[in-house]
Tab-separated table of C-alpha atoms and ligand atoms in Angstrom:
chain	number	residue	atom	x	y	z
A	12	MET	CA	123.366	160.961	149.425
A	13	LEU	CA	121.194	160.857	152.588
A	14	LYS	CA	121.907	157.303	153.685
A	15	GLY	CA	121.467	156.979	157.458
A	16	ARG	CA	119.474	160.221	157.675
A	17	THR	CA	115.909	160.481	158.960
A	18	ALA	CA	113.314	163.028	157.829
A	19	ILE	CA	109.872	164.247	158.810
A	20	VAL	CA	107.807	165.825	156.031
A	21	THR	CA	104.556	167.374	157.239
A	22	GLY	CA	101.623	167.328	154.830
A	23	SER	CA	103.280	164.629	152.723
A	24	THR	CA	100.135	162.772	151.639
A	25	SER	CA	99.616	165.195	148.728
A	26	GLY	CA	101.258	167.696	146.372
A	27	ILE	CA	104.612	169.254	147.216
A	28	GLY	CA	105.112	167.361	150.494
A	29	LYS	CA	104.529	164.034	148.761
A	30	GLY	CA	107.194	164.932	146.179
A	31	ILE	CA	109.669	165.980	148.886
A	32	ALA	CA	109.098	162.743	150.847
A	33	GLU	CA	109.726	160.766	147.657
A	34	ILE	CA	112.982	162.515	146.708
A	35	LEU	CA	114.359	162.201	150.259
A	36	ALA	CA	113.464	158.493	150.283
A	37	ALA	CA	114.979	158.021	146.817
A	38	ASN	CA	118.217	159.449	148.192
A	39	GLY	CA	118.338	157.069	151.137
A	40	SER	CA	116.669	158.926	154.011
A	41	ALA	CA	114.132	157.217	156.235
A	42	VAL	CA	110.903	159.231	156.143
A	43	MET	CA	108.033	159.972	158.506
A	44	LEU	CA	104.936	160.795	156.460
A	45	ASN	CA	102.171	162.987	157.856
A	46	GLY	CA	98.947	164.463	156.514
A	47	PHE	CA	95.300	163.722	155.918
A	48	GLY	CA	93.800	161.256	153.464
A	49	GLU	CA	92.203	157.842	153.131
A	50	SER	CA	94.045	155.343	155.281
A	51	GLU	CA	94.295	152.788	152.449
A	52	ALA	CA	95.855	155.316	150.073
A	53	ILE	CA	98.311	156.486	152.738
A	54	GLU	CA	99.317	152.907	153.549
A	55	MET	CA	99.862	152.231	149.843
A	56	GLN	CA	102.044	155.356	149.546
A	57	ARG	CA	104.003	154.337	152.666
A	58	SER	CA	104.618	150.740	151.608
A	59	GLU	CA	105.456	151.646	148.000
A	60	LEU	CA	108.083	154.161	149.112
A	61	ALA	CA	109.578	151.702	151.597
A	62	GLN	CA	109.734	148.873	149.041
A	63	THR	CA	110.939	150.950	146.095
A	64	PHE	CA	113.814	152.562	147.964
A	65	ASN	CA	114.426	149.894	150.600
A	66	ILE	CA	114.229	152.297	153.533
A	67	GLU	CA	112.069	152.761	156.596
A	68	VAL	CA	108.931	154.804	155.912
A	69	LEU	CA	106.475	155.499	158.733
A	70	TYR	CA	103.269	157.501	159.045
A	71	ASN	CA	101.955	159.709	161.840
A	72	ALA	CA	98.445	161.172	161.553
A	73	ALA	CA	99.065	164.312	163.670
A	74	ASP	CA	96.639	167.156	163.048
A	75	LEU	CA	99.052	170.088	163.012
A	76	SER	CA	96.374	172.628	163.856
A	77	GLN	CA	96.758	171.211	167.400
A	78	ALA	CA	99.915	172.299	169.241
A	79	SER	CA	100.196	169.111	171.291
A	80	GLN	CA	100.019	166.937	168.163
A	81	CYS	CA	102.903	168.893	166.565
A	82	ALA	CA	105.130	167.977	169.505
A	83	ASP	CA	103.802	164.384	169.439
A	84	LEU	CA	104.810	164.053	165.772
A	85	ILE	CA	108.418	164.975	166.586
A	86	GLU	CA	108.590	162.842	169.734
A	87	ASP	CA	107.047	159.823	167.980
A	88	SER	CA	109.585	160.192	165.122
A	89	GLU	CA	112.500	160.452	167.548
A	90	ARG	CA	111.276	157.369	169.403
A	91	ARG	CA	110.833	155.265	166.281
A	92	PHE	CA	113.880	156.461	164.277
A	93	GLY	CA	116.191	157.138	167.230
A	94	HIS	CA	116.815	160.701	166.021
A	95	VAL	CA	115.557	163.227	163.435
A	96	ASP	CA	117.942	164.944	160.997
A	97	ILE	CA	115.620	166.708	158.569
A	98	LEU	CA	112.361	168.529	159.295
A	99	VAL	CA	110.286	169.819	156.391
A	100	ASN	CA	107.406	172.025	157.516
A	101	ASN	CA	105.216	171.744	154.444
A	102	ALA	CA	101.590	171.246	155.564
A	103	GLY	CA	99.520	174.225	154.522
A	104	ILE	CA	95.978	175.360	153.850
A	105	GLN	CA	94.412	178.292	152.034
A	106	HIS	CA	91.248	180.358	152.113
A	107	VAL	CA	90.401	183.147	149.686
A	108	ALA	CA	88.031	185.948	150.754
A	109	PRO	CA	88.079	189.716	151.302
A	110	ILE	CA	89.119	190.619	154.826
A	111	GLU	CA	85.709	191.951	155.852
A	112	SER	CA	84.145	188.572	155.166
A	113	PHE	CA	87.181	186.405	156.028
A	114	PRO	CA	85.794	183.778	158.441
A	115	THR	CA	87.597	184.185	161.755
A	116	GLU	CA	87.803	180.406	162.237
A	117	ARG	CA	89.584	180.126	158.854
A	118	TRP	CA	92.055	182.809	159.969
A	119	ASP	CA	92.711	180.812	163.146
A	120	SER	CA	93.191	177.501	161.329
A	121	ILE	CA	95.463	178.989	158.628
A	122	LEU	CA	97.677	180.619	161.253
A	123	ALA	CA	97.724	177.374	163.270
A	124	VAL	CA	98.697	175.048	160.380
A	125	ASN	CA	100.828	177.391	158.226
A	126	LEU	CA	102.757	179.135	161.018
A	127	THR	CA	102.218	177.997	164.610
A	128	ALA	CA	102.777	174.321	163.728
A	129	ALA	CA	106.282	175.159	162.499
A	130	PHE	CA	107.057	176.927	165.793
A	131	HIS	CA	106.066	173.786	167.703
A	132	THR	CA	107.816	171.260	165.458
A	133	ILE	CA	111.022	173.314	165.351
A	134	ARG	CA	111.185	174.001	169.101
A	135	THR	CA	110.646	170.294	169.783
A	136	VAL	CA	113.141	168.932	167.231
A	137	LEU	CA	116.064	171.322	167.792
A	138	PRO	CA	117.458	169.785	171.017
A	139	SER	CA	118.144	166.438	169.308
A	140	MET	CA	119.579	168.134	166.203
A	141	ARG	CA	121.891	170.149	168.440
A	142	LYS	CA	122.971	166.953	170.182
A	143	SER	CA	123.978	165.330	166.895
A	144	GLY	CA	125.505	168.558	165.539
A	145	TRP	CA	123.663	168.322	162.237
A	146	GLY	CA	120.200	169.300	161.070
A	147	ARG	CA	118.153	170.718	158.245
A	148	VAL	CA	114.937	172.642	158.784
A	149	ILE	CA	113.127	173.507	155.562
A	150	ASN	CA	109.989	175.614	155.725
A	151	ILE	CA	107.758	175.627	152.667
A	152	ALA	CA	106.681	179.260	152.594
A	153	SER	CA	105.498	180.917	149.369
A	154	THR	CA	105.948	183.962	147.180
A	155	HIS	CA	103.129	185.075	149.492
A	156	GLY	CA	105.711	185.099	152.286
A	157	LEU	CA	107.431	187.991	150.500
A	158	VAL	CA	104.648	189.844	148.680
A	159	ALA	CA	100.870	189.984	149.058
A	160	SER	CA	97.837	189.259	146.915
A	161	SER	CA	94.369	190.491	147.759
A	162	GLU	CA	91.855	188.196	149.474
A	163	LYS	CA	94.536	186.042	151.135
A	164	ALA	CA	94.879	187.768	154.526
A	165	GLY	CA	95.402	184.607	156.575
A	166	TYR	CA	97.746	182.912	154.119
A	167	VAL	CA	99.898	185.987	153.414
A	168	ALA	CA	100.177	186.852	157.113
A	169	ALA	CA	101.113	183.279	158.031
A	170	LYS	CA	103.680	182.896	155.238
A	171	HIS	CA	105.323	186.263	156.067
A	172	GLY	CA	105.477	185.037	159.668
A	173	LEU	CA	107.017	181.738	158.575
A	174	ILE	CA	109.812	183.607	156.805
A	175	GLY	CA	110.441	185.644	159.968
A	176	LEU	CA	110.535	182.447	162.014
A	177	THR	CA	112.994	180.942	159.504
A	178	LYS	CA	115.392	183.857	159.992
A	179	VAL	CA	115.244	183.678	163.801
A	180	VAL	CA	115.905	179.930	163.818
A	181	ALA	CA	118.797	180.422	161.373
A	182	LEU	CA	120.393	182.978	163.706
A	183	GLU	CA	119.872	180.858	166.817
A	184	THR	CA	121.398	177.771	165.161
A	185	ALA	CA	124.156	179.494	163.146
A	186	GLY	CA	127.455	177.623	163.388
A	187	SER	CA	125.884	174.558	165.004
A	188	GLY	CA	125.682	172.350	161.886
A	189	ILE	CA	121.970	173.094	161.593
A	190	THR	CA	120.510	175.242	158.821
A	191	CYS	CA	117.028	176.679	158.484
A	192	ASN	CA	115.707	177.960	155.160
A	193	ALA	CA	112.429	178.745	153.447
A	194	ILE	CA	111.450	177.712	149.939
A	195	CYS	CA	109.040	180.155	148.279
A	196	PRO	CA	107.139	178.517	145.435
A	197	GLY	CA	105.035	180.499	143.006
A	198	TRP	CA	102.231	178.519	141.352
A	199	VAL	CA	102.608	174.727	141.535
A	200	LEU	CA	99.685	172.698	140.189
A	201	THR	CA	98.521	170.770	143.279
A	202	PRO	CA	95.048	170.273	144.826
A	203	LEU	CA	95.587	173.541	146.794
A	204	VAL	CA	95.902	175.529	143.537
A	205	GLN	CA	93.442	173.445	141.514
A	206	SER	CA	90.677	174.466	143.909
A	207	GLN	CA	91.524	178.150	143.247
A	208	ILE	CA	91.351	177.500	139.482
A	209	ASP	CA	87.997	175.720	139.887
A	210	ARG	CA	86.596	178.634	141.913
A	211	ARG	CA	87.809	181.174	139.344
A	212	ALA	CA	86.291	179.194	136.439
A	213	GLN	CA	82.977	179.015	138.249
A	214	SER	CA	82.811	182.645	139.398
A	215	GLU	CA	83.856	184.044	136.000
A	216	GLY	CA	81.906	181.554	133.874
A	217	ILE	CA	85.010	180.450	131.940
A	218	ASN	CA	86.446	176.998	131.254
A	219	LEU	CA	89.243	175.466	133.313
A	220	GLU	CA	91.894	176.035	130.647
A	221	GLU	CA	91.096	179.759	130.439
A	222	ALA	CA	90.987	180.027	134.254
A	223	THR	CA	94.417	178.331	134.435
A	224	GLN	CA	95.935	180.686	131.854
A	225	GLN	CA	94.458	183.733	133.645
A	226	LEU	CA	95.921	182.602	136.980
A	227	LEU	CA	99.390	182.141	135.469
A	228	ARG	CA	99.280	185.384	133.415
A	229	GLU	CA	98.379	187.455	136.470
A	230	LYS	CA	101.432	186.507	138.577
A	231	GLN	CA	103.917	184.149	136.975
A	232	PRO	CA	105.726	185.654	133.950
A	233	SER	CA	107.107	182.299	132.763
A	234	GLY	CA	103.515	181.339	131.985
A	235	ARG	CA	103.983	177.842	133.355
A	236	PHE	CA	103.692	176.053	136.664
A	237	THR	CA	106.712	175.134	138.754
A	238	THR	CA	106.642	171.343	139.126
A	239	VAL	CA	106.584	169.435	142.399
A	240	LYS	CA	109.849	167.792	141.298
A	241	GLN	CA	111.540	171.193	140.923
A	242	ILE	CA	110.570	172.185	144.476
A	243	ALA	CA	111.575	168.771	145.832
A	244	SER	CA	114.973	168.975	144.094
A	245	LEU	CA	115.691	172.254	145.861
A	246	ALA	CA	114.700	170.735	149.219
A	247	LEU	CA	117.098	167.848	148.514
A	248	TYR	CA	119.886	170.289	147.632
A	249	LEU	CA	119.360	172.126	150.937
A	250	CYS	CA	120.013	168.796	152.698
A	251	THR	CA	123.444	168.364	151.073
A	252	GLU	CA	126.828	169.418	152.440
A	253	ASN	CA	127.204	171.905	149.564
A	254	ALA	CA	124.275	173.822	151.078
A	255	SER	CA	125.711	173.828	154.613
A	256	ASN	CA	126.382	177.575	154.551
A	257	ILE	CA	122.942	178.538	153.201
A	258	THR	CA	120.849	179.503	156.208
A	259	GLY	CA	118.146	182.053	156.908
A	260	ALA	CA	117.416	182.283	153.182
A	261	SER	CA	114.036	182.544	151.472
A	262	ILE	CA	114.500	181.001	148.053
A	263	PRO	CA	111.870	181.709	145.374
A	264	VAL	CA	111.006	179.171	142.671
A	265	ASP	CA	108.441	181.322	140.981
A	266	GLY	CA	108.859	181.793	137.223
A	267	GLY	CA	109.740	185.468	137.760
A	268	TRP	CA	106.765	186.329	140.042
A	269	LEU	CA	108.934	188.324	142.478
A	270	ALA	CA	111.005	190.038	139.774
A	271	GLN	CA	108.108	192.296	138.845
B	325	LIG	P1	98.131	170.150	149.079
B	325	LIG	O1	96.763	170.612	149.438
B	325	LIG	O2	98.325	169.304	147.877
B	325	LIG	O3	98.828	169.432	150.319
B	325	LIG	C1	98.714	169.917	151.627
B	325	LIG	C2	99.126	168.834	152.605
B	325	LIG	O4	98.981	169.351	153.942
B	325	LIG	C3	98.229	167.576	152.539
B	325	LIG	O5	99.027	166.432	152.725
B	325	LIG	C4	97.280	167.775	153.717
B	325	LIG	O6	96.733	166.554	154.215
B	325	LIG	C5	98.221	168.418	154.718
B	325	LIG	N1	97.518	169.109	155.792
B	325	LIG	C6	96.586	170.081	155.706
B	325	LIG	N2	96.144	170.417	156.930
B	325	LIG	C7	96.821	169.643	157.818
B	325	LIG	C8	96.825	169.516	159.239
B	325	LIG	N3	96.007	170.242	160.009
B	325	LIG	N4	97.646	168.608	159.799
B	325	LIG	C9	98.453	167.843	159.045
B	325	LIG	N5	98.513	167.923	157.702
B	325	LIG	C10	97.701	168.816	157.096
B	325	LIG	O7	98.968	171.523	148.951
B	325	LIG	P2	100.386	171.862	148.293
B	325	LIG	O8	100.134	172.801	147.175
B	325	LIG	O9	101.213	170.648	148.063
B	325	LIG	O10	100.993	172.751	149.467
B	325	LIG	C11	102.081	172.337	150.266
B	325	LIG	C12	102.745	173.580	150.840
B	325	LIG	O11	103.259	174.388	149.786
B	325	LIG	C13	101.783	174.470	151.640
B	325	LIG	O12	102.421	174.984	152.765
B	325	LIG	C14	101.492	175.586	150.661
B	325	LIG	O13	101.118	176.772	151.311
B	325	LIG	C15	102.821	175.705	149.943
B	325	LIG	N6	102.748	176.374	148.647
B	325	LIG	C16	102.056	175.817	147.623
B	325	LIG	C17	102.008	176.488	146.406
B	325	LIG	C18	101.289	175.932	145.219
B	325	LIG	O14	101.231	176.635	144.197
B	325	LIG	N7	100.759	174.734	145.259
B	325	LIG	C19	102.654	177.714	146.246
B	325	LIG	C20	103.338	178.245	147.333
B	325	LIG	C21	103.392	177.567	148.530
């Protein structure tokens, strides 16, 4: 389906990004991996993907909290692949605290990784997408891009901003063969959410199973997690020709979270 295409997936050494990199590779796209982790584990992930799907898989260690490294990631990908067709802005971080005690350096880093990085990757990649007349920009936002929860000031502000950025890019690229959309997951069981479950279990003196059920009950009426594969399948769909007239959309995959 994506044979001959090239993709960058930020934050693809873990969780949702890892699943998106895998489904794009499985469908024939070359992939640039990015994210933190142990170099041996990342190299194993890279070589396994390349061998399993017989495509080119590269890795760039850019720290996306740094503007210059965001641009470097795009330029390095363009140099090594020749061009970039698909950009998935997925890297994200979280911090949970009331606003009065929200550490200002955490605010800065959340805004940098969850929002500003996407501005830099998009502005750098668009010229080459325009040249080829085809492109897909997929921003992994969140239900927290559309509604708030308490104690997530940085995350909610950044994700709302990411949805605004998605709409602007969609308007500026409309009719050019490029689309820009946001996916808004509810709860997906990844390390980012597991750490929130662990914290809840500890602070409330309950076991992990009870903390997990509480977390789901509070927000996600389906009572179950969305899987990484379900999010990745939507990202893949957005890369198809059938999705060529979907742009500027914020698509929830949230077990009914936003229906309440
Ligand atoms: P995760 O913690 O499993 O993965 C995050 C990835 O981002 C990792 O690969 C990490 O190395 C990378 N990363 C973090 N900081 C980085 C930086 N400065 N530079 C480069 N890479 C960096 O988290 P996840 O749950 O898979 O989250 C992926 C995205 O999905 C995030 O944007 C998150 O906000 C969003 N999201 C997740 C959920 C959920 O329930 N898990 C829900 C809604 C939205």
